[in-house]
Amino acid sequence: MAFSRRTALSVAFAAAASLTMVGMTLPAAAETVLKRGIGSTIGTLDPQVNFLGYEAWIQDDMYEGLVTPGADGEPIPGAAEKWDISDDGLTYTFHLRDGLKWSDGTPLVAQSFVDGVARTLDPATASEKNYIFSSTISVTGAAEYMSADNKGVRDPKTLGISAPDDKTVVIKLDKPAPYMLYLMNSFYVAPLHKPSLEKFGKDFVKAENIVSNGAYHMSESVPQSHVTLVKNPNYWNAANVKIDKVIYSITEDDNTAIKLFKTGEQDITYDIPSDQIEPLQKEFGDQVHVTNSTETVYFSFNLKKPPFDNAKVRQALSMALDRDVMVNKVVKGGYVMSCGYVIPVPGYDAPKVPECGMDKAARVEKAKALFKEGMAEAKMDKLSLKIETTANASMRKFGETAAVMWKQVLGVNASVNSQDRDAWLAVFTAGTWDVFGDDLIGDFAGPETFLAYMDPRAEAGYNWVSPEYEALYDKAMAITDQAARYKVLAQAEKVLLDSYLTAPAAAAPSRSMVRSNVKGWVDNPAGWHGTQFMSLQ
Amino acid sequence: MWSYTLRRTLGSVPTLLALCVITFFMMRVAPGGPFSGNRRVSPEFVKLMEDAYHLNDPLWQQFWTWFNGVLHFDLGPSLKLRDYNVSELIAIGLPTSLEVGAWAMLLSTLVGVVLGIAGALRRNGPIDYSAGAIAMVGVAVPIFVIGPLLQIVFGLQLRWLPVARWDDSWQCRVLPVLTLALPNIAYVSRLMRSSMIETARTNYVRTARAKGIGEWRTILKHALRGAIMPVVAYLGPATAVTISGSVVVETVFSIPGIGRFFVESVANRDYPLIMGVTLLYGAIVIAANLVTDIARGLLDPKVSYE
Amino acid sequence: MSDLTAAPNGLPGLPAGEPMPVGISPFKASARRFARNHLAVVSCFVLAFIVLACYFGPFLFPFSSEDADFENISAPVDLFSAHPFGTDDLGRDLLLRVLDGGKVSLALGFFGALVSVMISVIYGATAGYVGGWLDDLMMRAVDILLSLPFILLAILIKVILQDSGLHLGPIPLDSPNISLFIAVAFTLWLTPAVIARGQAVSLRSREFVEAARAGGMNPWQIITQHIAPNSVNVVIVYSSLLVLEAIVTESVLSYLGIGVAPPFASWGSLIDEGAARIETDVRLLLLPGGFLAAVLFCLNYITDGLRDAFDPNER
């Protein structure tokens, strides 16, 4: 972006030129530049701390984990070229490639991966990713390492992750986690370049100091503006990396991002505003990419508050929702109607709430009858409720639509309270809510991540009690064969749906404009799109 | 005049200090914290994270640590933009915000004064009416509507100017500066017009005109100096209006300034960043008011430095 | 306003020796001047019409603004249908929603201005009448608050109150809309307070105040019965400007995502929704934007008219 002011002013066609040449340092013919958009401001580029979806995009380009998300998001060998899994599913041994190097040319050893995980778990790092190791996959010793009682004497040797030699990383788990490989990419297990951390402190992630091991390394970072990555010549697969430079620009306003795409200043946008999908499809055809994400949207009921402790009332509220109208006519924007909690992946035979197949009149009648019964059991005759949502426009629409439908079908006096995410979560934690306009973003595409969250023992705050669910979940986790495991998981989800703890609503989309000359973009629910798999034509 | 400036400058220190104390404790009264945004992190761990940033120390102690830092030009770390210190963020964002703000102030003052004079001289003529129309648009259409409209017309339809981009070229400055300047153009031109009409009726201007000095010379030499006083007096408040507007304009045009920091840092409970930006804005507004008062004193013999 | 006409010495602040029409009170003279300002008078009528339309118009519709018509989502403008200006993306009647939004914006504007006039006059009168260290302290407090751009002040107050859980008697200060109202009103009273204080200082040594003091009234009585009522008129000239500022402040907060909470809407929040969809459905911006602009135009002309008519320096 380094246009000198004098040049720009002196060139007569500056206006025209700036539209076509933006983002190029030099109009050199050979250099290929990809301009990608990211949503809001970058919180941090610290590999052990960052937590947002678009931070993961940058992280994935800059670092390589033990595995790498392939073009389709499925794990492929990364820094580790192969791995062994013990028969009990509790020990993973990763074998690193020969001659791995950091971007500064120094050798990369297995211990760096151990250092990275240890740093993530240290409370002084204040990383929100630590729960991955303590609860999503239970790495031996992780929970104890994190805990407050352990102050001052944290020894990485107590952790179930170790590097017996420079080319081997061993991870030991307390419980089997058959989805383990989905979490071994750089977003969770980035190696730590200890010398630069020790030298620069938290400034080690600044562009002038950073040392990384991915296909790209950072050359510039301007807060609120952009991050520029250039090809890392020391990457083991550098010969197959086709794009020389990636510029990630922050565009706070989605509509602005679309305008930038239209004027050619962005090749890939981070999102598409809901109402623009149809007009953009007319104008740009298959350059509009809309696909499932791993975000599931649902309404949760507060079991501690009458009458929501009554299952019939909850079921009635769920049945009163016309999901087809709600998702396909009101919210739109690529959201897909959902009849269950889990976002299904191929091979998972998802259970459905019964109202999904019912015709409208029967559904409404059943809802009314159940509501009457439930309210009588709860000894209440009128219901007023508040739906809490985030300020996100689509989430607000879900809330508003539900409020109208509950009013129209059940005569419930429903209002919507939408606020910023922190305040919204504070209401949840305080437990003062009636109905929560809820969402969960899975850590990967698979039923395990969703069902682990709803496990009553995970204490997500729903106050749900279900030994049956817990038993099924434990049973599933012990099964290494995916198809067999999915079967048991589906039974667990059925238990969840039958309890009507939640009323499922939709699967959120992942939406991007991708210019037609960008090759190698593959739509995938986990949203991995490594630049190293792309090329420009 | 120098002693007046010195006295006013010293007098603004307690004001700033009080502003900081109020903001600091007000923010801490509000519940929530910077690390409560993720449901899967356990409350115990949130507390450990807060400990890492000393957020559980006694409040007065935290304030003292922060204040002590300010004395050493250190505004502390940002809790949400974690790669940076607040001082760094301000150092990076402030020049951009200042540039846009300064151009907008300059443009609004110049255009406003010219439109105001033209309107006053040719009352009820075409210039007066068009100046009036511009003023009304500036007053009645919020800038978060003007901004997107300008983007559509000049960025998308005509393709003369970039929609939203920030680099060294002059083109990307045009729309944000114009958007930010419009409300003040409106206000200044109206102020100038009525002040000019009033001054034209005063005795000294009548005398000048009676002496046979040409119309334009009368205006420039005699009337303007008196008539511009309300505009000069408005420059202080105009700074505050411009800062408020920049919060919106920086969002619409994706400008990497500090205006956006404020809204986000309040919502995110990024305490050090809120404090840093509050302190900065307070200092700018106070400085603008001081400069305004000094300028008034220099221009207007009737104003004395008490 | 009868207090104004009863003021012992005519309009305070009136320069001595100003010729007075015989047999007419200064207030009536000002009112006549105002009535001769056609633009201002027309604006009053237009404003009154919009206010009536917002408050009574909705009764003419067979449905309410919250009734979603799922059969008619995003219906286009069709003046002769059930939804003359179409519906929004939930199937709610757009005109009705804009009228309802007007209720919120107007109420916020007028009550915000009213509350801030009351606060500012009492505050300014107290500071100006009592004088001394209290005056210094109170005015310094105003200075401090004025040194923050008003929008930042509004954001701070809104966000802090909203999450505070505070209640004032039966009023939940933490409800999104009440905290919004307080935030907007709080940013408005500062400048009028400075003006009112100036007026109070000049009233302090007037004969009728001296007389009241000699008659044994305590300071609080003098402030509320003499100083404050006679300071109102200097502030009232700004009242229409305050209404305007309140409406604009609310709309900016709505744009920044911390305005009125659904199911309520205001012109600001409707414009915000519309501005985001300017390219696909410009109607969503133009209808609320048009109403807002019309009201702001009117308030602006009324402000000019009031200033011309009541401010002696403008004659």
JSON list of C-alpha atoms in Angstrom, two decimals, chain C residues 120-121 123-124 139 142-143 146 189-201 235:
[
{"chain": "C", "resi": 120, "resn": "SER", "atom": "CA", "xyz": [-30.09, 22.91, 33.70]},
{"chain": "C", "resi": 121, "resn": "VAL", "atom": "CA", "xyz": [-32.23, 25.74, 35.04]},
{"chain": "C", "resi": 123, "resn": "TYR", "atom": "CA", "xyz": [-28.54, 23.67, 38.45]},
{"chain": "C", "resi": 124, "resn": "GLY", "atom": "CA", "xyz": [-27.57, 26.95, 36.80]},
{"chain": "C", "resi": 139, "resn": "MET", "atom": "CA", "xyz": [-19.31, 24.95, 37.09]},
{"chain": "C", "resi": 142, "resn": "VAL", "atom": "CA", "xyz": [-19.81, 21.04, 34.05]},
{"chain": "C", "resi": 143, "resn": "ASP", "atom": "CA", "xyz": [-16.47, 21.98, 32.51]},
{"chain": "C", "resi": 146, "resn": "LEU", "atom": "CA", "xyz": [-18.02, 19.29, 28.61]},
{"chain": "C", "resi": 189, "resn": "TRP", "atom": "CA", "xyz": [-28.21, 19.84, 30.05]},
{"chain": "C", "resi": 190, "resn": "LEU", "atom": "CA", "xyz": [-24.63, 21.03, 30.24]},
{"chain": "C", "resi": 191, "resn": "THR", "atom": "CA", "xyz": [-24.65, 23.96, 27.81]},
{"chain": "C", "resi": 192, "resn": "PRO", "atom": "CA", "xyz": [-28.04, 25.34, 28.94]},
{"chain": "C", "resi": 193, "resn": "ALA", "atom": "CA", "xyz": [-26.82, 25.11, 32.53]},
{"chain": "C", "resi": 194, "resn": "VAL", "atom": "CA", "xyz": [-23.99, 27.48, 31.71]},
{"chain": "C", "resi": 195, "resn": "ILE", "atom": "CA", "xyz": [-26.45, 29.89, 30.08]},
{"chain": "C", "resi": 196, "resn": "ALA", "atom": "CA", "xyz": [-28.89, 29.67, 32.97]},
{"chain": "C", "resi": 197, "resn": "ARG", "atom": "CA", "xyz": [-26.12, 30.31, 35.45]},
{"chain": "C", "resi": 198, "resn": "GLY", "atom": "CA", "xyz": [-25.15, 33.50, 33.62]},
{"chain": "C", "resi": 199, "resn": "GLN", "atom": "CA", "xyz": [-28.72, 34.67, 33.84]},
{"chain": "C", "resi": 200, "resn": "ALA", "atom": "CA", "xyz": [-28.92, 33.81, 37.52]},
{"chain": "C", "resi": 201, "resn": "VAL", "atom": "CA", "xyz": [-25.80, 35.83, 38.26]},
{"chain": "C", "resi": 235, "resn": "VAL", "atom": "CA", "xyz": [-32.94, 28.54, 27.97]}
]
